[in-house]
């Protein structure tokens, strides 16, 4: 019986059935001539997916397992699967160089070279856009940027990288010790160290012998044991819990009761800045109550609709904001000192101060014309986001659809480069009574916290008064 061959090798040509050894064939009769792309007779079996569908399934599974981590998504790993997927750059040691470059970028800059909010966004941007500039990497900047090149053939090899890093380490300046340096005392050869036998202190404590240098022996004997301290802490925690429960039972209002002022259900703003319908606003009995809970002067619906002057006593307005009732049929909280611009040809009412703008579009577009999906309207048809769609360098994060009380809204965060530099934009598109209402706050990219604060106040207090 013939001996089985090793895994991955082809059987020898002309082997006898009886198993008698055979001399090696000469090179001329080794194998029949085939095409240039035919696999070698002794070539090992190819590992990995066999079809494009299997490769795409493996890629999607890796996206679900790995997640949005830049170090794990080199361009050759993140590339989509096409018909000629077998000609894609192979995954090898150069992929580890990409991971090293992303790790150095994260360690020095403090953040990843690509946004990591979504795995799909990260995979797409790694293949389509260059990474962020390593401006704060100092002497390491050329090393990091060369390691993060999208073409694997353009990345340096390991020998070049080793020499580069060695030269950087050798030329690095010595760290300064500073002024807070403690000088070690001089060594006295006459004073020898005290030699103590192992376990000497343990034996003395178990035997109950007094310590040799116990200066505070009396105070130590009077100190409480750890077990007694634990009992005391447990008793204090139980007393605090009992006091909290007693306070809640005695002083907190019960379910269904109304406190002085407006009901708590009416004071809760809708999620995502969505406002209740005009019928709800008209039906609230205490829409003009003061923030302190007392009953203020109530006005009729006709007086409220006709009022266009600034109000500063709204129940949902924070310090530094005023609640303005606009003659275009809405009310919104605006920061103090902002100037209003009348409705322009695009149906926009703009409140602005400095580099910040609040743009309100009260029902310009209808759902009959642009469909009933606010997310699709925000992404494809909203005029206020046209600069984002036209910009060559723009990003979008936090896109989500919110549905509260039968009302559908879509919001998102966008950045693009405008005439005044990099802009950070918070946008809200709400479908109210068959028409789209847009609320957008723009500001510099370096002032994201201020833009978020202005947007949250405006979104939480926007009401369509019709």
Tab-separated table of N, CA, C and O in Angstrom, residues 46 48-56 81 85-86:
chain	number	residue	atom	x	y	z
A	46	UNK	N	-5.229	27.189	-1.624
A	46	UNK	CA	-5.433	28.594	-1.258
A	46	UNK	C	-6.347	28.700	-0.039
A	46	UNK	O	-7.380	28.045	0.045
A	48	UNK	N	-8.721	31.066	2.670
A	48	UNK	CA	-9.583	32.236	2.607
A	48	UNK	C	-10.838	31.949	1.810
A	48	UNK	O	-11.094	30.816	1.366
A	49	UNK	N	-11.662	32.954	1.605
A	49	UNK	CA	-12.916	32.771	0.867
A	49	UNK	C	-12.667	32.395	-0.590
A	49	UNK	O	-11.721	32.876	-1.226
A	50	UNK	N	-13.545	31.568	-1.092
A	50	UNK	CA	-13.374	31.089	-2.464
A	50	UNK	C	-14.129	31.936	-3.469
A	50	UNK	O	-13.794	31.916	-4.654
A	51	UNK	N	-15.140	32.667	-3.043
A	51	UNK	CA	-15.941	33.482	-3.954
A	51	UNK	C	-16.041	34.900	-3.417
A	51	UNK	O	-15.723	35.185	-2.255
A	52	UNK	N	-16.505	35.796	-4.289
A	52	UNK	CA	-16.683	37.193	-3.879
A	52	UNK	C	-17.770	37.314	-2.812
A	52	UNK	O	-17.661	38.132	-1.887
A	53	UNK	N	-18.826	36.499	-2.908
A	53	UNK	CA	-19.877	36.538	-1.898
A	53	UNK	C	-19.353	36.117	-0.532
A	53	UNK	O	-19.663	36.737	0.495
A	54	UNK	N	-18.515	35.060	-0.503
A	54	UNK	CA	-17.937	34.633	0.768
A	54	UNK	C	-17.004	35.695	1.330
A	54	UNK	O	-16.959	35.925	2.541
A	55	UNK	N	-16.243	36.366	0.450
A	55	UNK	CA	-15.360	37.436	0.924
A	55	UNK	C	-16.157	38.591	1.514
A	55	UNK	O	-15.783	39.162	2.545
A	56	UNK	N	-17.266	38.968	0.889
A	56	UNK	CA	-18.089	40.063	1.426
A	56	UNK	C	-18.729	39.661	2.758
A	56	UNK	O	-18.842	40.474	3.681
A	81	UNK	N	-15.725	44.566	-1.696
A	81	UNK	CA	-15.471	43.400	-2.533
A	81	UNK	C	-16.067	43.636	-3.927
A	81	UNK	O	-17.267	43.909	-4.052
A	85	UNK	N	-11.958	40.897	-6.939
A	85	UNK	CA	-11.517	41.036	-5.544
A	85	UNK	C	-10.216	40.300	-5.273
A	85	UNK	O	-9.493	40.633	-4.333
A	86	UNK	N	-9.890	39.283	-6.088
A	86	UNK	CA	-8.655	38.542	-5.859
A	86	UNK	C	-7.410	39.344	-6.217
A	86	UNK	O	-6.305	38.978	-5.832
